[in-house]
Structures are given as C-alpha cells and as structure tokens.
Coordinates of C-alpha atoms in Angstrom, one line a residue:
Chain V
M21 CA 20.3 73.2 -8.2
L22 CA 22.1 69.9 -9.3
K23 CA 20.8 68.5 -6.2
I24 CA 17.1 69.4 -7.3
K25 CA 17.7 68.3 -10.7
R26 CA 19.1 64.6 -9.4
H27 CA 16.4 64.2 -7.2
L28 CA 13.7 65.1 -10.1
I29 CA 15.5 62.4 -12.3
F30 CA 15.4 59.9 -9.5
G31 CA 12.0 60.7 -8.7
S32 CA 10.8 60.3 -12.2
V33 CA 12.4 57.0 -12.7
F34 CA 10.9 55.9 -9.6
L35 CA 7.4 56.8 -10.5
L36 CA 7.9 55.4 -13.8
G37 CA 9.1 52.3 -12.3
A38 CA 6.0 52.2 -9.9
M39 CA 3.6 52.9 -12.7
A40 CA 5.1 49.9 -14.7
L41 CA 4.7 47.5 -11.9
G42 CA 1.1 48.7 -11.3
Y43 CA 0.5 48.4 -15.0
F44 CA 2.0 44.9 -15.1
S45 CA 0.4 43.4 -11.9
G46 CA -2.7 45.0 -12.9
K47 CA -2.8 43.3 -16.2
S48 CA -1.9 40.1 -14.4
F49 CA -4.8 40.5 -12.0
M50 CA -7.2 41.4 -14.7
S51 CA -5.9 38.4 -16.7
M52 CA -8.1 36.1 -14.1
H53 CA -11.1 37.8 -15.6
I54 CA -10.7 36.2 -18.8
D55 CA -12.2 32.5 -19.5
D56 CA -9.9 29.8 -20.3
H57 CA -10.7 28.3 -23.7
I58 CA -12.8 25.0 -23.9
F59 CA -12.8 23.3 -27.3
P60 CA -16.1 21.0 -27.1
S61 CA -16.3 17.7 -29.2
S62 CA -18.6 17.6 -32.1
G63 CA -21.1 15.9 -29.9
L64 CA -21.9 18.8 -28.4
T65 CA -25.9 19.7 -29.3
E66 CA -26.5 23.0 -27.4
N67 CA -23.9 25.6 -25.6
K68 CA -26.1 27.6 -23.1
M69 CA -25.3 29.8 -20.4
L70 CA -26.6 29.3 -16.8
S71 CA -28.5 32.7 -16.9
E72 CA -30.9 30.9 -19.9
Y73 CA -32.0 29.1 -17.0
F74 CA -32.3 32.0 -14.5
P75 CA -32.3 35.2 -16.1
K76 CA -31.1 37.0 -13.0
L77 CA -27.6 35.9 -13.8
K78 CA -27.3 37.5 -16.7
K79 CA -24.6 40.0 -17.2
T80 CA -23.2 39.0 -13.9
P81 CA -20.0 37.4 -13.0
G82 CA -21.7 34.2 -12.0
D83 CA -23.1 33.5 -15.5
T84 CA -21.2 30.5 -16.9
P85 CA -21.4 28.1 -19.8
V86 CA -23.5 25.1 -20.0
F87 CA -22.5 22.2 -22.4
I88 CA -25.3 20.0 -23.5
F89 CA -25.0 16.6 -25.0
Q90 CA -28.2 15.3 -26.3
G91 CA -28.4 11.8 -27.6
E92 CA -30.8 11.0 -30.5
Q93 CA -33.1 8.6 -28.2
P94 CA -34.2 9.8 -25.1
G95 CA -32.9 8.3 -21.9
R96 CA -31.2 9.1 -18.7
N97 CA -30.3 12.8 -18.0
I98 CA -27.0 13.7 -16.0
L99 CA -25.5 16.5 -14.5
I100 CA -21.7 17.0 -14.1
L101 CA -20.6 19.9 -12.2
G102 CA -16.7 20.7 -12.2
G103 CA -15.3 24.2 -10.4
A104 CA -17.7 24.6 -7.5
H105 CA -14.6 25.2 -5.5
P106 CA -12.1 26.5 -8.3
N107 CA -9.1 25.7 -6.3
E108 CA -9.9 21.9 -6.8
P109 CA -8.7 21.4 -10.3
A110 CA -9.4 17.8 -10.8
G111 CA -13.0 18.5 -10.9
T112 CA -12.9 21.4 -13.7
I113 CA -10.3 19.4 -15.8
A114 CA -12.4 16.0 -15.4
A115 CA -15.5 18.1 -16.6
I116 CA -13.5 19.9 -19.6
L117 CA -12.3 16.4 -20.5
L118 CA -15.9 15.4 -20.9
V119 CA -16.8 18.3 -22.7
E120 CA -14.0 17.8 -25.2
N121 CA -14.3 14.2 -25.9
I122 CA -17.9 12.8 -25.2
H123 CA -20.6 12.0 -27.7
V124 CA -24.0 10.8 -26.2
Q125 CA -26.3 8.2 -28.1
A126 CA -29.2 8.1 -25.7
G127 CA -29.9 10.2 -23.0
K128 CA -28.5 13.5 -22.0
V129 CA -25.4 14.9 -20.4
I130 CA -25.2 18.4 -19.2
I131 CA -21.7 19.6 -18.2
I132 CA -21.1 22.8 -16.3
P133 CA -17.1 23.1 -15.9
W134 CA -17.0 26.5 -14.2
A135 CA -19.9 26.1 -11.7
N136 CA -18.8 29.2 -9.7
H137 CA -17.5 31.3 -12.6
S138 CA -16.7 34.3 -10.1
G139 CA -14.3 32.0 -8.0
F140 CA -12.2 31.4 -11.2
T141 CA -11.3 35.3 -11.1
H142 CA -9.1 35.5 -8.2
N143 CA -7.4 33.2 -5.8
D144 CA -7.1 33.1 -2.0
P145 CA -4.9 35.9 -0.4
Q146 CA -2.0 35.1 1.7
E147 CA -1.8 31.4 0.1
G148 CA 0.6 32.1 -2.6
S149 CA -1.1 30.0 -5.1
P150 CA -0.3 30.4 -8.8
Q151 CA -2.7 31.8 -11.1
R152 CA -2.4 29.2 -13.6
F153 CA -1.2 25.9 -14.1
S154 CA -0.6 24.3 -17.7
I155 CA -1.2 20.7 -19.2
R156 CA 0.9 19.7 -22.4
T157 CA -1.3 18.7 -25.3
Q158 CA -0.4 16.9 -28.3
D159 CA 0.2 20.2 -30.2
G160 CA 1.4 22.8 -27.0
Q161 CA 0.6 23.7 -23.6
R162 CA -3.1 24.6 -22.6
W163 CA -3.2 27.0 -19.5
F164 CA -6.0 26.7 -16.9
K165 CA -6.9 29.2 -14.2
Y166 CA -6.2 28.1 -10.5
G167 CA -9.1 30.0 -8.6
S168 CA -10.4 30.3 -5.3
R169 CA -12.8 28.3 -3.0
L170 CA -15.0 31.3 -2.8
T171 CA -17.0 33.9 -4.9
N172 CA -14.7 36.9 -5.7
P173 CA -15.3 39.6 -3.0
I174 CA -15.2 42.2 -5.8
H175 CA -18.5 40.6 -7.1
Q176 CA -19.9 39.9 -3.5
W177 CA -19.1 42.0 -0.6
P178 CA -19.2 42.4 2.3
D179 CA -19.4 39.2 4.1
P180 CA -21.7 39.1 7.1
T181 CA -20.3 37.8 10.6
V182 CA -22.6 34.8 10.5
Y183 CA -24.1 33.4 7.2
I184 CA -27.2 31.9 7.8
N185 CA -27.5 29.8 4.3
P186 CA -30.9 29.2 2.5
S187 CA -31.6 26.0 4.6
G188 CA -31.2 27.7 7.8
Q189 CA -27.9 26.5 8.6
K190 CA -25.5 29.0 10.5
L191 CA -21.9 29.3 8.9
A192 CA -19.0 31.6 9.4
G193 CA -19.5 34.8 7.3
T194 CA -17.1 34.0 4.5
E195 CA -19.2 30.8 3.7
C196 CA -21.6 33.0 2.1
R197 CA -19.4 33.3 -0.9
N198 CA -19.2 29.4 -0.9
L199 CA -21.4 27.5 -3.6
N200 CA -21.3 24.4 -1.9
R201 CA -22.9 25.9 1.0
S202 CA -25.4 28.0 -0.7
Y203 CA -27.9 25.3 -2.1
P204 CA -30.9 25.3 -2.8
G205 CA -30.0 29.0 -3.4
R206 CA -32.1 32.3 -3.2
R207 CA -33.8 33.9 -6.1
N208 CA -33.1 37.1 -4.8
G209 CA -30.2 36.3 -2.6
N210 CA -26.3 37.2 -2.8
L211 CA -24.4 36.4 -6.2
T212 CA -23.5 32.8 -4.8
E213 CA -27.0 31.8 -3.9
K214 CA -28.3 33.1 -6.9
I215 CA -25.6 30.7 -8.9
A216 CA -26.9 28.0 -6.7
F217 CA -30.6 28.9 -7.4
G218 CA -29.4 28.8 -11.2
I219 CA -27.9 25.1 -10.9
M220 CA -31.1 24.2 -9.2
E221 CA -33.4 25.4 -12.1
V222 CA -30.7 23.3 -14.4
L223 CA -31.6 20.1 -12.2
I224 CA -35.5 20.7 -12.2
S225 CA -35.9 22.0 -16.1
E226 CA -33.4 19.5 -17.3
N227 CA -35.2 16.3 -15.7
I228 CA -31.9 15.1 -14.2
D229 CA -31.9 11.6 -13.1
L230 CA -28.2 11.6 -11.7
A231 CA -26.1 14.7 -10.5
L232 CA -22.3 14.7 -9.9
D233 CA -20.4 17.4 -8.1
L234 CA -16.6 17.1 -8.5
H235 CA -14.4 18.1 -5.8
E236 CA -10.9 17.9 -4.4
A237 CA -9.7 17.9 -0.6
A238 CA -6.4 18.0 1.5
P239 CA -5.1 14.7 2.2
E240 CA -5.4 15.2 5.7
Y241 CA -9.3 15.6 5.5
P242 CA -11.2 12.6 6.4
V243 CA -13.6 12.7 3.7
I244 CA -11.0 12.0 0.9
N245 CA -11.2 9.7 -2.1
A246 CA -14.7 9.4 -1.0
I247 CA -18.3 9.0 -2.6
V248 CA -20.7 11.1 -0.6
F249 CA -24.1 10.1 -1.5
H250 CA -27.8 11.5 -0.7
E251 CA -29.9 8.4 0.7
S252 CA -32.0 8.4 -2.8
S253 CA -28.7 7.4 -4.6
A254 CA -27.4 4.8 -1.7
E255 CA -27.9 2.0 -4.0
I256 CA -26.2 3.4 -7.0
A257 CA -23.3 4.8 -5.1
S258 CA -22.8 1.2 -3.3
I259 CA -22.8 -0.5 -6.6
A260 CA -20.2 1.8 -7.9
F261 CA -17.9 1.7 -4.9
M262 CA -18.0 -2.3 -5.4
E263 CA -17.2 -1.6 -9.2
L264 CA -14.3 0.6 -8.4
Q265 CA -12.9 -1.7 -6.0
L266 CA -12.7 -4.4 -8.6
S267 CA -10.4 -1.9 -10.4
N268 CA -8.3 -1.6 -7.1
L269 CA -9.7 1.9 -6.4
E270 CA -10.1 2.3 -2.7
F271 CA -13.1 4.8 -1.8
R272 CA -14.7 5.8 1.4
L273 CA -18.4 5.5 1.1
E274 CA -20.2 8.3 3.1
A275 CA -23.9 8.9 3.5
S276 CA -24.9 12.4 3.2
P277 CA -26.1 13.8 6.7
P278 CA -29.3 15.2 6.7
N279 CA -28.7 18.0 9.2
L280 CA -25.5 19.3 7.3
R281 CA -27.6 21.8 5.0
G282 CA -26.5 23.9 1.9
L283 CA -24.2 21.2 0.3
S284 CA -24.9 19.8 -2.9
H285 CA -25.2 16.1 -1.8
R286 CA -27.9 17.3 0.4
E287 CA -30.2 20.0 -1.5
W288 CA -30.1 18.6 -4.8
G289 CA -31.7 15.2 -3.5
D290 CA -34.0 17.0 -1.4
F291 CA -35.2 19.9 -3.4
A292 CA -34.6 18.5 -7.0
K293 CA -35.4 14.9 -6.1
V294 CA -32.3 13.7 -8.3
K295 CA -29.8 11.0 -7.2
A296 CA -27.1 13.3 -5.9
V297 CA -23.4 12.1 -5.4
L298 CA -20.4 14.3 -4.5
L299 CA -16.9 12.9 -5.4
E300 CA -13.8 13.9 -3.5
T301 CA -10.1 13.1 -4.8
A302 CA -6.9 14.2 -2.8
N303 CA -5.0 17.1 -3.7
V304 CA -1.6 18.4 -1.9
S305 CA -2.0 22.1 -3.2
H306 CA -5.0 22.4 -1.2
G307 CA -3.6 21.1 2.2
R308 CA -2.2 22.9 5.3
L309 CA 1.0 20.8 5.3
K310 CA 2.3 21.6 1.8
G311 CA 5.5 23.3 0.9
K312 CA 5.7 26.2 -1.5
P313 CA 2.5 26.5 -3.7
S314 CA 3.5 26.0 -7.2
A315 CA 1.9 25.1 -10.6
S316 CA 4.0 21.9 -10.7
L317 CA 2.5 20.9 -7.2
I318 CA -1.0 21.2 -8.5
T319 CA -0.2 19.1 -11.6
E320 CA 2.6 16.7 -10.0
G321 CA 1.2 16.5 -6.6
R322 CA 4.5 15.7 -4.7
D323 CA 5.4 17.1 -1.5
K324 CA 7.8 15.8 0.9
N325 CA 5.9 17.1 4.0
Y326 CA 3.0 15.0 2.9
V327 CA 5.6 12.0 2.7
K328 CA 6.5 12.7 6.1
A329 CA 3.0 13.1 7.4
D330 CA 1.7 9.7 5.8
K331 CA 4.7 8.1 7.6
L332 CA 3.5 9.4 10.9
G333 CA 0.1 8.1 10.2
R334 CA -1.5 11.6 9.9
L335 CA -3.2 11.2 6.5
F336 CA -6.4 9.6 5.3
V337 CA -4.9 8.5 2.3
P338 CA -1.7 6.8 1.5
F339 CA 0.9 9.5 0.2
K340 CA 4.2 8.2 -1.1
E341 CA 7.4 10.0 -3.0
E342 CA 5.6 9.8 -6.2
G343 CA 2.9 12.0 -5.2
I344 CA -0.8 12.3 -6.3
P345 CA -0.6 13.9 -9.7
L346 CA -3.5 15.7 -11.5
K347 CA -3.8 12.8 -14.2
L348 CA -4.5 10.4 -11.5
R349 CA -7.2 12.6 -9.6
V350 CA -8.6 13.4 -13.1
A351 CA -8.6 9.7 -14.1
R352 CA -10.3 8.5 -10.1
H353 CA -13.1 11.1 -11.0
L354 CA -13.8 9.7 -14.7
A355 CA -13.7 5.8 -13.2
S356 CA -16.2 7.1 -10.8
I357 CA -18.2 8.7 -13.2
E358 CA -18.3 5.5 -15.5
A359 CA -19.0 3.2 -12.3
L360 CA -22.0 5.7 -11.1
I361 CA -23.4 5.4 -14.7
S362 CA -23.1 1.8 -14.9
A363 CA -24.5 1.4 -11.7
L364 CA -27.5 3.7 -12.8
Q365 CA -28.0 1.6 -15.7
E366 CA -28.0 -1.6 -13.3
E367 CA -30.5 0.1 -10.9
D368 CA -33.0 0.2 -14.0
P369 CA -31.8 -1.5 -17.0
T370 CA -35.1 -0.3 -18.9
K371 CA -33.9 3.3 -19.2
I372 CA -31.1 3.6 -21.4
F373 CA -28.2 5.7 -21.8
A374 CA -25.4 5.6 -24.3
I375 CA -22.4 7.7 -24.0
H376 CA -18.8 7.2 -26.2
G377 CA -15.7 8.8 -26.0
L378 CA -15.3 8.8 -22.1
P379 CA -11.7 8.7 -21.8
S380 CA -10.8 5.5 -19.5
M381 CA -9.1 5.7 -16.2
E382 CA -6.0 3.6 -17.4
R383 CA -5.5 5.6 -20.7
V384 CA -5.7 8.9 -18.5
K385 CA -3.1 7.5 -15.9
I386 CA -0.8 6.2 -18.6
E387 CA -1.0 8.7 -21.5
G388 CA -1.8 11.6 -19.3
I389 CA -4.6 14.1 -19.6
G390 CA -3.1 16.2 -22.7
Q391 CA -3.7 13.2 -24.7
F392 CA -7.8 13.8 -24.4
L393 CA -7.5 17.9 -24.4
A394 CA -7.6 19.7 -27.7
P395 CA -4.4 21.6 -28.6
P396 CA -4.5 25.6 -27.9
K397 CA -5.8 27.4 -30.9
Chain W
M655 CA -7.4 -59.3 3.0
K656 CA -7.8 -56.9 0.1
K657 CA -11.3 -55.6 1.1
T658 CA -10.0 -55.0 4.9
H659 CA -7.2 -53.0 3.3
F660 CA -9.5 -51.1 1.1
S661 CA -11.8 -50.7 4.2
I662 CA -9.1 -49.1 6.2
F663 CA -7.8 -46.9 3.5
M664 CA -11.5 -45.5 2.9
L665 CA -11.7 -44.9 6.8
F666 CA -8.4 -43.2 6.7
L667 CA -9.2 -41.1 3.9
A668 CA -12.5 -40.2 5.4
F669 CA -10.7 -39.2 8.6
I670 CA -8.1 -37.1 6.5
L671 CA -11.0 -35.2 4.7
L672 CA -12.7 -34.6 7.9
I673 CA -9.7 -32.9 9.7
T674 CA -8.2 -31.1 6.5
D675 CA -11.5 -29.4 5.2
P676 CA -11.8 -26.6 7.2
L677 CA -14.1 -24.5 4.6
S678 CA -16.8 -27.8 4.6
P679 CA -20.0 -26.1 4.3
K680 CA -21.3 -27.9 7.5
E681 CA -19.0 -26.1 9.6
F682 CA -20.6 -22.9 8.7
P683 CA -24.1 -22.1 10.2
Q684 CA -26.8 -22.0 7.4
F685 CA -29.1 -19.2 8.4
K686 CA -32.6 -18.8 7.5
Q687 CA -34.6 -15.8 5.4
P688 CA -35.8 -13.3 5.7
V689 CA -33.0 -11.5 7.0
L690 CA -32.8 -7.8 8.7
I691 CA -29.8 -6.1 7.8
T692 CA -28.7 -3.4 10.2
S693 CA -26.1 -1.3 11.0
A694 CA -23.5 -1.5 13.9
G695 CA -22.0 2.1 14.2
Q696 CA -24.0 3.8 11.0
S697 CA -21.4 3.4 8.6
A698 CA -22.3 3.5 5.1
E699 CA -21.4 -0.2 4.3
V700 CA -24.8 -1.1 5.5
Q701 CA -25.7 0.0 1.9
L702 CA -23.1 -2.2 0.6
A703 CA -24.6 -5.2 2.5
S704 CA -28.1 -4.3 1.1
V705 CA -26.8 -4.2 -2.3
L706 CA -25.1 -7.6 -2.0
A707 CA -28.2 -9.1 -0.4
K708 CA -30.0 -8.1 -3.3
R709 CA -27.5 -9.5 -5.7
A710 CA -27.7 -12.8 -3.9
G711 CA -31.2 -12.6 -4.1
L712 CA -32.2 -12.9 -0.3
N713 CA -35.5 -11.9 1.2
Y714 CA -34.0 -9.0 3.0
S715 CA -35.0 -5.6 4.6
L716 CA -32.8 -2.9 5.6
S717 CA -33.3 -0.7 8.7
K718 CA -30.1 1.0 9.8
T719 CA -31.5 1.9 13.2
A720 CA -33.3 -1.4 13.7
T721 CA -34.6 -2.0 17.4
S722 CA -36.3 -5.3 19.0
R723 CA -39.5 -3.8 17.5
D724 CA -38.5 -4.8 14.2
L725 CA -37.9 -8.5 14.8
A726 CA -41.1 -9.9 13.9
D727 CA -40.9 -12.6 11.6
V728 CA -37.1 -12.1 11.1
K729 CA -35.1 -15.2 11.3
T730 CA -31.5 -13.6 10.7
I731 CA -29.8 -10.6 11.7
A732 CA -27.1 -9.1 9.4
L733 CA -25.1 -6.8 11.6
V734 CA -22.9 -4.7 9.6
I735 CA -20.0 -3.3 11.8
G736 CA -18.3 -0.2 11.2
T737 CA -18.4 3.3 13.1
S738 CA -19.0 6.5 11.0
L739 CA -19.1 9.9 13.1
K740 CA -21.0 11.2 9.9
G741 CA -23.4 8.2 9.8
L742 CA -24.2 8.7 13.4
G743 CA -24.8 12.4 13.0
A744 CA -26.8 11.5 10.0
A745 CA -28.9 8.9 12.1
G746 CA -29.3 11.7 15.0
L747 CA -27.5 9.4 17.4
D748 CA -24.3 9.7 19.6
M749 CA -21.8 6.8 20.3
S750 CA -23.5 5.8 23.7
Q751 CA -27.1 5.6 22.1
E752 CA -26.0 3.6 19.2
N753 CA -24.0 1.4 21.9
E754 CA -27.1 1.2 23.6
R755 CA -29.4 0.3 20.5
V756 CA -27.0 -2.4 19.3
S757 CA -26.8 -3.8 22.8
S758 CA -30.5 -4.0 23.0
L759 CA -30.9 -5.5 19.8
I760 CA -28.5 -8.2 20.5
K761 CA -30.3 -9.0 23.9
A762 CA -33.5 -9.2 21.9
T763 CA -32.1 -11.6 19.2
Q764 CA -30.7 -13.9 22.0
Q765 CA -34.2 -13.8 23.5
F766 CA -36.0 -14.7 20.5
N767 CA -33.3 -16.9 19.2
I768 CA -32.4 -15.1 16.1
P769 CA -28.8 -15.8 14.8
I770 CA -26.7 -13.1 14.0
L771 CA -24.3 -12.5 11.0
C772 CA -21.6 -10.3 11.3
L773 CA -20.3 -8.2 8.2
H774 CA -17.3 -5.9 8.2
L775 CA -16.8 -4.6 4.6
G776 CA -15.1 -1.1 5.2
G777 CA -11.9 -2.8 5.2
E778 CA -8.8 -1.0 7.1
Q779 CA -10.3 2.4 6.4
R780 CA -13.3 1.3 8.7
R781 CA -10.9 0.3 11.8
G782 CA -10.1 2.8 14.6
T783 CA -10.9 3.1 18.2
L784 CA -14.8 3.6 17.6
S785 CA -15.1 0.9 15.3
D786 CA -13.1 -1.5 17.2
Q787 CA -15.1 -0.8 20.1
M788 CA -18.0 -1.9 18.3
I789 CA -16.4 -5.0 16.9
K790 CA -15.3 -6.1 20.3
T791 CA -18.6 -5.6 21.7
V792 CA -20.5 -7.2 19.0
L793 CA -18.6 -10.2 17.4
P794 CA -18.8 -12.3 20.2
F795 CA -22.6 -12.7 19.7
A796 CA -22.2 -13.2 16.1
Q797 CA -22.7 -17.1 14.7
H798 CA -20.6 -16.4 11.5
V799 CA -18.6 -13.4 10.2
I800 CA -17.6 -12.2 7.0
V801 CA -14.8 -9.8 6.7
V802 CA -12.7 -7.9 4.2
K803 CA -9.2 -8.9 4.6
S804 CA -7.7 -5.6 5.1
G805 CA -10.1 -4.6 7.8
N806 CA -8.3 -7.9 9.7
K807 CA -4.6 -7.1 9.1
D808 CA -4.1 -7.0 13.0
G809 CA -6.0 -10.1 13.6
L810 CA -8.5 -8.6 15.7
F811 CA -11.4 -10.7 14.0
T812 CA -9.4 -13.7 13.9
E813 CA -8.6 -13.5 17.6
I814 CA -12.4 -12.7 18.7
C815 CA -13.7 -15.6 16.5
N816 CA -11.1 -18.1 17.8
T817 CA -12.1 -17.2 21.5
H818 CA -15.6 -17.7 20.6
S819 CA -15.4 -20.3 18.1
I820 CA -17.1 -18.3 15.3
P821 CA -16.5 -19.3 11.9
L822 CA -14.6 -16.6 9.9
I823 CA -14.5 -16.1 6.3
E824 CA -12.2 -13.2 5.0
V825 CA -12.7 -11.7 1.4
E826 CA -10.4 -9.5 -0.6
R827 CA -12.9 -6.8 -1.3
A828 CA -16.7 -6.1 -0.4
A829 CA -18.0 -7.6 -3.9
D830 CA -16.3 -10.7 -2.9
A831 CA -18.5 -11.0 0.0
L832 CA -21.3 -11.9 -2.2
E833 CA -20.4 -15.6 -2.5
P834 CA -20.1 -16.4 1.1
L835 CA -23.1 -14.6 1.9
K836 CA -25.1 -16.5 -0.5
N837 CA -23.9 -19.7 0.7
A838 CA -24.7 -18.6 4.0
F839 CA -28.5 -18.9 3.5
L840 CA -30.6 -22.0 3.0

C-alpha cells in the first residue's frame, strides 16, 4: 500500500514537472509569434501592411508592416528590404534603424524590415541558435528575434523534393520556403511565393527607382562584403563601390548572373524594371565554422575558430580577434545605402531625393546601434 | 668662361632631369579615342572602368564580350583584367571560351595596330589562379598598365611590365585610376 502511495506521489510530481516544462517551453516557442516593437520616427507618413498591396496575404503569417516616408516634394522612390532572411540580423536592424530615424523631404522611402515575417516566428532546428539578441539603448535593452532563413514549416508544409521556382529554376525542396529564391512570386503560389508576389506589387505600384535587399553571409562564403547588382544598376553600383573605397570600406562588386533565377537582384530588375542591388555583410553566427551559438556571437561577432580560419587563408574577409560586430555590419549597410543613393543622384541629377536623419557609418561604429534606437516603451 | 660653366651646368641639369623623372608623360604612351572597354575574365570591374571613362570624359563604348567584329573605328582597347566565375556564368562563357575570345581579340588588335591599355581595378580580392592566368596571358601585349596597388602586392604586374618594358602605374584605389586614365588619352 505504502509502495503504491509512493509511486502516486512520485508520478504526480513527475507529471507536474513535465507539464510545467511543456508549459514554459511552449510559451517560449509561442513567444516567437509575437512581433518585436518598432518605433517609427516622426517622419513616417504612412504605415501599411503588405496585404494592402496583395490582399491574398491578409490574415496570413506572411503579412508584414510596410513603412512609408513620403517627402513633401516628388522625387526618387527607394525601397529598402530587411529580413528576407530573418537569421541575417544586420539587414533587419539597419532597416529598423532607418524607420526610427529618417525624414524624407523629397522623394519616397519605403521600408519593409521583416520581409519574411513567417521566418521570424521560428529558428533553424539543430542549430542551437538563440531566439533573441539584445541591443542596449540609451534607456534600456531592446530585444530582437533571431529567426530562420526560411518560412516557418508550420505556415507552409510539406516541402517538395525538388522545388521549381516561379522563374523555372530547379532547386532543393526546402528552398520553396526561401523568399530570396521565390521572386517574382506567384499569385496563387505557396505562402513564400505570395510574399514575393506582394513585394513585386510594392515595387511596381509605388514606382520604385532603386530597390535594396539587405543580407548577411558567412565569412567563408565567396560573395561577402559584396554589392550584387542587376545590369540596370551597374553604373550606380560602380559609383557607390568607388565612393565606399574612399571611405576605406572594401567591397566586392558582383554582377547578378542572368541564369540564376528567383533572386531579388535578378527578378526585381527583370520584372519590375527597377535598379536592384543586394548587399552582403559578414556574419559569423551564420557560418559553419562557428563555436557555440549565442546572442553575443550575433552582436559581438567574435569567434576564435574564424580567427584561425583567417590565418589559414580560408575566408573571403579578414577576420581578427576583435571580430565583426553587429554595429560594424549595420554601419556597412548604412554606408552602402548612402553611397547608392548618392550614386543615383549622380547618375541623374535632375531627379531629386532628399533624406535627413540617416545615421552615419562613423557614428554607428563609434557610438553603437543603441544610440539610434528608441528606448523600449 | 662664366658662360661655359653655365652651359655645362644646364646640360648637367637636363641630363639629371632626363634620368630621374620616371613619370615624365613622354614615357607613357598616349592613346587615341574612341576607346572600346572590354573585359578579360568577366569580372564586374569592367563597369568601374566604364564609370571612370565617363568621368574622364572619354569617347568610349563598353562591350564585356567584345570580339574582332567590334573593332571598327576603335583606336584603343581598354582591357579590364580579372576573372569572376559569376561573371563568366552571367556571360554564358567558360574559362576556355573566355581565353579564346580574349586571345583572338588581342590577335586582331595586333593585326589592326590598335594599342591595348590594361586595367586591374579589383585589387587583392581579384587575384587568384584564374585571374593570374589571365594576367600572364594578356599583360605582355599591353602598351600601358594601370593597377590598384593591393593587386600587385606580390609584384606580378611589376615583373611582367619590367620584362616587357611596359609602363606601369599603381594607384591606391579604383577611383584613383581616374587621373592616369585621363592622362593616358590625347
């Protein structure tokens, strides 16, 4: 009798423990479905959703905020996309930094910081990636989700064995959830293709002149610290490249291959006839050689394995003990955006564009990202 | 007597100037326009050369995959060296096809007496086995070479230029190639 009683107590405690574990891990899992906060600057003129451009996205996990900064005078129209790959935080944070700081006097800037909104609701299995990382602002920590390269399989399942993207390119099945392989999208396609279609609608209906897609890649990847350009933006990319060199920023200039289909720098230029440029910075938390994944690896970007790999000549960017921190990666994106805007002006000075409040590369490098982010409210 | 001394001094000065002024413009060939800018290796730096030519106010045309058929009325060829596999893929070429195109283009320039100005603007990042192979093939046919310094860290350009007596100018960055490019044309 005593033995059964003991078993009952032990079983009840064990069950309660399992339930508590399930509750808290479930809560943590579901917390990824809650959006981070963005505090737009007073220069914001309109806050739309992507579904307003493509209604089929309404009430889907692919719907995402679109921040519009319309100047008083007409001029150039620019789209900046962050978070096409939600595990490449420099692009997302640079986009958020712009939303929280810029004022446009002439022309229009449209910013989509979480391009693949669904990809921010999970992270890659078996990677041990943290769910979030934080940035210290002037008044408290701001937390940001670290998502996955791909759309959440909860929202789009199953993957085919072979994925044939809207441009007819054959890819591995999982790539059907990769936004940057799904352009120009499909009106009646899967969720990722619908998001891509929605972004194409923004490009076309807003008469975008220049569209920038912000990314990151591992230091062992050859297309790194790169400006990848569609042939229609060859001149502005070249001018920007030289401008950046004068600021002691080394980049690789890469032409978008016409036979590599489904990517933003190819399809945005071909289908929406915009000047399309993709920017890459070097992120160790993305790489295969990294040590333990952690929030500090994302923000500080230091890793001894990469220092070793650099010494062995295995990387495509210099990598020293000080690492490549998030603030430097965001600063590079901001400097590139500024250089490309200035190149656009140089190419055709008759069309104006005036923007204020764009945080400078030097200030972000010295003062940090947090200085330019609103405190948590 | 004083006049003789002065003449000797002036002659000596002229001699010194002659032997110690390696950057004297007359040592660098002067090229004629129009210039055809093309790639040797299909790297994106060919676009940089095009922007530099535009800024220098040159009468130029750009054809990344130029052949001998594009040489009509062309007075100078600007060959932008640097191999990019992405660029080759984009142009629908493989390395052997690109080598063949560049070699026959060079052959045609020799046939029509069109001088070649070589540019290497990609620096250290645009070196490596494939780029080096192109550099060694193309450079000996150049009349003048402009190179971004970091691309010549190992002295490969200096060595080839010395061997073939080709005037070489090193610049810090791609943007700095503007002045030597401007000066190279009449």
